[in-house]
Short mmCIF file of C-alpha atoms in Angstrom, two decimals:
data_model
loop_
_atom_site.label_atom_id
_atom_site.label_comp_id
_atom_site.label_asym_id
_atom_site.label_seq_id
_atom_site.Cartn_x
_atom_site.Cartn_y
_atom_site.Cartn_z
CA MET A 1 248.63 130.68 165.50
CA ASP A 2 245.37 132.63 165.64
CA HIS A 3 242.42 132.77 168.00
CA VAL A 4 238.67 132.86 167.48
CA GLU A 5 236.27 132.79 170.37
CA LEU A 6 232.63 133.36 171.28
CA THR A 7 231.96 133.94 174.97
CA THR A 8 229.26 135.14 177.33
CA ASP A 9 231.90 136.33 179.81
CA PRO A 10 233.33 139.88 179.93
CA ILE A 11 236.29 140.06 177.54
CA ASP A 12 239.78 140.61 178.94
CA ILE A 13 241.11 143.21 176.50
CA GLY A 14 244.61 143.22 177.94
CA ALA A 15 244.99 139.49 177.56
CA ALA A 16 243.66 139.68 174.01
CA ALA A 17 246.04 142.50 173.09
CA ARG A 18 249.11 140.68 174.37
CA ARG A 19 248.24 137.18 173.19
CA PHE A 20 250.50 137.19 170.14
CA VAL A 21 253.71 138.94 171.06
CA SER A 22 256.38 137.04 169.10
CA ASP A 23 259.84 137.65 167.76
CA GLU A 24 258.90 138.63 164.24
CA CYS A 25 256.18 141.07 165.30
CA GLY A 26 256.70 144.70 166.21
CA ALA A 27 253.12 145.80 166.85
CA THR A 28 249.68 144.54 167.78
CA VAL A 29 246.73 146.74 166.87
CA THR A 30 243.70 145.98 169.03
CA LEU A 31 240.15 147.13 168.43
CA ASP A 32 237.98 147.29 171.55
CA GLY A 33 234.39 147.60 170.28
CA TYR A 34 231.88 148.41 173.01
CA VAL A 35 228.23 149.33 173.43
CA ARG A 36 227.38 152.92 172.64
CA ARG A 37 224.56 154.73 174.46
CA TYR A 38 223.13 156.76 171.58
CA THR A 39 222.43 155.52 168.07
CA ARG A 40 220.43 157.45 165.47
CA GLY A 41 218.97 159.71 168.15
CA ARG A 42 217.75 156.82 170.28
CA GLU A 43 219.05 155.93 173.75
CA THR A 44 219.93 152.28 174.22
CA GLU A 45 219.24 150.56 177.53
CA TYR A 46 221.25 147.47 176.64
CA LEU A 47 222.04 145.15 173.75
CA VAL A 48 221.56 141.42 173.32
CA TYR A 49 223.80 139.51 170.92
CA GLU A 50 222.93 136.12 169.47
CA ALA A 51 224.98 133.91 167.12
CA TYR A 52 224.73 130.86 164.91
CA GLU A 53 227.72 129.68 166.83
CA PRO A 54 229.33 126.92 164.78
CA MET A 55 228.94 128.94 161.58
CA ALA A 56 230.12 132.16 163.24
CA LEU A 57 233.34 130.47 164.35
CA LYS A 58 233.89 129.10 160.83
CA GLU A 59 233.26 132.50 159.25
CA MET A 60 235.65 134.15 161.72
CA GLU A 61 238.34 131.61 160.75
CA LYS A 62 237.70 132.29 157.06
CA LEU A 63 238.03 136.02 157.72
CA ILE A 64 241.41 135.48 159.30
CA GLU A 65 242.61 133.44 156.30
CA ARG A 66 241.48 136.21 153.96
CA ALA A 67 243.13 138.88 156.10
CA LYS A 68 246.41 136.99 156.07
CA ALA A 69 246.25 136.66 152.28
CA GLU A 70 245.52 140.38 151.93
CA PHE A 71 247.86 141.95 154.52
CA GLU A 72 251.39 141.30 155.79
CA ILE A 73 250.34 140.21 159.25
CA SER A 74 251.29 137.35 161.51
CA HIS A 75 248.50 136.59 163.99
CA VAL A 76 244.85 137.52 164.44
CA GLY A 77 242.57 137.16 167.43
CA ILE A 78 238.81 137.72 167.28
CA VAL A 79 236.71 137.46 170.42
CA HIS A 80 232.98 138.26 170.29
CA ARG A 81 230.75 138.35 173.32
CA LEU A 82 227.16 137.08 173.27
CA GLY A 83 224.17 137.60 175.54
CA LYS A 84 223.18 140.79 177.34
CA LEU A 85 225.65 143.68 177.19
CA GLU A 86 225.34 146.96 179.13
CA ILE A 87 226.44 150.38 177.82
CA GLY A 88 230.21 150.54 177.71
CA GLU A 89 230.78 146.79 177.82
CA THR A 90 233.02 145.31 175.16
CA SER A 91 231.22 143.30 172.49
CA VAL A 92 234.16 142.51 170.21
CA VAL A 93 237.94 142.55 170.36
CA ILE A 94 240.03 142.16 167.22
CA SER A 95 243.79 142.07 167.69
CA VAL A 96 246.26 141.90 164.82
CA ALA A 97 249.98 141.32 165.31
CA ALA A 98 252.39 142.13 162.48
CA PRO A 99 256.03 142.95 161.87
CA HIS A 100 255.01 146.53 161.05
CA ARG A 101 252.16 148.62 162.38
CA ARG A 102 250.78 149.87 159.05
CA ALA A 103 249.62 146.40 157.99
CA ALA A 104 248.24 145.74 161.48
CA PHE A 105 246.13 148.93 161.39
CA ALA A 106 244.84 148.25 157.88
CA ALA A 107 244.04 144.61 158.61
CA CYS A 108 242.24 145.43 161.87
CA GLU A 109 240.02 147.98 160.10
CA TRP A 110 239.31 145.49 157.31
CA LEU A 111 238.51 142.71 159.78
CA ILE A 112 235.86 144.64 161.73
CA LYS A 113 234.24 145.79 158.49
CA GLU A 114 234.12 142.24 157.14
CA LEU A 115 233.04 140.74 160.46
CA LYS A 116 230.04 143.07 160.45
CA ARG A 117 229.22 142.00 156.91
CA THR A 118 229.69 138.23 157.07
CA VAL A 119 229.74 136.65 160.54
CA PRO A 120 226.32 135.26 161.61
CA ILE A 121 225.84 137.27 164.78
CA TRP A 122 222.83 139.53 165.41
CA LYS A 123 222.30 142.38 167.82
CA LYS A 124 219.01 143.37 169.42
CA GLU A 125 218.75 146.90 170.72
CA VAL A 126 216.58 147.34 173.83
CA TYR A 127 215.47 150.93 174.44
CA ALA A 128 212.86 152.74 176.54
CA GLY A 129 210.04 152.28 174.04
CA GLY A 130 210.72 148.69 173.03
CA GLU A 131 213.27 146.53 171.28
CA GLU A 132 214.47 145.94 167.75
CA TRP A 133 216.74 143.45 165.99
CA ILE A 134 219.24 145.46 164.04
CA GLU A 135 219.60 144.49 160.39
CA GLY A 136 222.98 144.62 158.74
CA GLU A 137 223.64 146.80 155.75
CA THR A 138 224.60 144.34 153.10
CA PRO A 139 222.32 141.40 152.30
CA GLU A 140 224.74 139.58 150.01
CA PRO A 141 227.63 138.20 152.05
CA ARG A 142 230.03 137.29 149.23
CA MET B 1 213.80 114.52 152.41
CA GLN B 2 214.00 115.67 156.00
CA VAL B 3 215.57 119.09 156.44
CA LYS B 4 216.44 120.56 159.81
CA VAL B 5 215.65 124.28 159.91
CA LEU B 6 217.13 126.79 162.36
CA PHE B 7 215.98 130.39 162.78
CA PHE B 8 217.99 133.21 164.34
CA GLY B 9 217.31 136.73 165.59
CA ASP B 10 214.45 138.53 163.91
CA ALA B 11 213.66 135.51 161.75
CA ALA B 12 213.17 133.41 164.91
CA ASP B 13 210.81 136.05 166.30
CA ALA B 14 208.88 136.14 163.03
CA ALA B 15 208.64 132.36 162.81
CA GLY B 16 207.81 132.11 166.52
CA THR B 17 210.33 129.32 166.91
CA ARG B 18 214.06 128.58 166.69
CA GLU B 19 213.63 125.21 164.97
CA SER B 20 211.13 124.06 162.38
CA PRO B 21 211.98 120.77 160.66
CA ILE B 22 210.37 120.30 157.28
CA GLU B 23 209.94 117.61 154.67
CA THR B 24 210.75 118.44 151.09
CA ALA B 25 210.68 116.68 147.75
CA ASP B 26 213.84 114.84 146.73
CA GLU B 27 216.38 117.20 145.12
CA ALA B 28 214.66 120.26 146.54
CA THR B 29 216.57 123.52 146.61
CA ALA B 30 216.97 125.95 149.48
CA GLY B 31 214.55 128.22 147.63
CA ALA B 32 211.88 125.51 147.58
CA ALA B 33 212.40 124.91 151.29
CA MET B 34 212.06 128.66 151.92
CA SER B 35 208.71 128.72 150.11
CA ALA B 36 207.51 125.88 152.33
CA LEU B 37 208.74 127.69 155.42
CA ILE B 38 206.99 130.93 154.47
CA GLU B 39 203.75 128.98 154.07
CA LYS B 40 204.28 127.46 157.50
CA HIS B 41 205.35 130.79 159.08
CA PRO B 42 203.87 133.64 156.99
CA ALA B 43 205.40 136.46 159.09
CA LEU B 44 208.79 135.51 157.64
CA ALA B 45 207.79 137.05 154.31
CA ARG B 46 208.03 140.54 155.83
CA HIS B 47 211.80 140.25 156.21
CA ARG B 48 214.81 140.25 153.93
CA LEU B 49 216.16 136.75 154.54
CA LEU B 50 219.52 135.11 154.08
CA PHE B 51 220.24 131.44 154.42
CA ALA B 52 222.97 128.92 155.06
CA VAL B 53 223.06 125.20 154.34
CA ASN B 54 225.26 123.12 156.65
CA GLU B 55 226.90 126.27 158.02
CA GLU B 56 227.86 127.70 154.60
CA TYR B 57 226.12 130.65 152.97
CA ALA B 58 223.68 129.48 150.34
CA ASP B 59 221.18 130.91 147.92
CA ALA B 60 217.84 129.84 146.51
CA ALA B 61 219.50 127.58 143.95
CA THR B 62 221.56 125.63 146.47
CA PRO B 63 220.50 121.98 146.41
CA LEU B 64 219.55 120.25 149.65
CA ALA B 65 220.25 116.67 150.69
CA ASP B 66 218.40 114.53 153.18
CA GLY B 67 219.40 115.49 156.71
CA ASP B 68 220.83 118.90 155.77
CA THR B 69 220.55 121.87 158.11
CA LEU B 70 219.08 125.04 156.64
CA ALA B 71 219.55 128.20 158.72
CA VAL B 72 217.35 131.22 158.03
CA PHE B 73 218.18 134.73 159.26
CA THR B 74 218.08 138.44 158.59
CA PRO B 75 221.22 140.35 157.46
CA VAL B 76 223.88 139.98 160.13
CA SER B 77 224.64 142.70 162.67
CA GLY B 78 227.53 141.59 164.83
CA GLY B 79 230.46 143.67 166.00
#
């Protein structure tokens, strides 16, 4: 049992973090990723996130399958918010429940790195002088 | 063949549209469709572009079928 979601509503981190408490698990590691004010010396006013939604959900599901093959974990939840986000608002929550915390930490780190590389979501940074779509680092998604 | 084309993010801004259906030769590849799209929307050529066919990552060699959906976008930046 896993969970993938795209939403324009504020994300309930607490609900996400406690979604998968089950008998065989001893820890859930939750990443709360939120909008930072300063990036590369520039002050952000707000961000706008856009997604190729059906493909983003599929890629998120694929990521979870890969994570489960790679790490000894039980459940994964990925929630990504779309639309306009203010400084400090949560854009992504990844929660990983596992029998032991080490695998949960490692898988959570891996999942955010891979999400940023492969899931078709784009962020536009709006700042005082203008706006810019941010380009990801790696062009080849495989 | 009729191919449905979707643009996202910076690619949509460059193309000036989010959708741009095109007609291609039978057995065209994604690469051939991209060339046609760049002719139709020249500003696209300024960007590093990735594409997906029917919601799966594809490359220039990926064959297209009638009615397929080609999505064109810049490197992803979620998270």
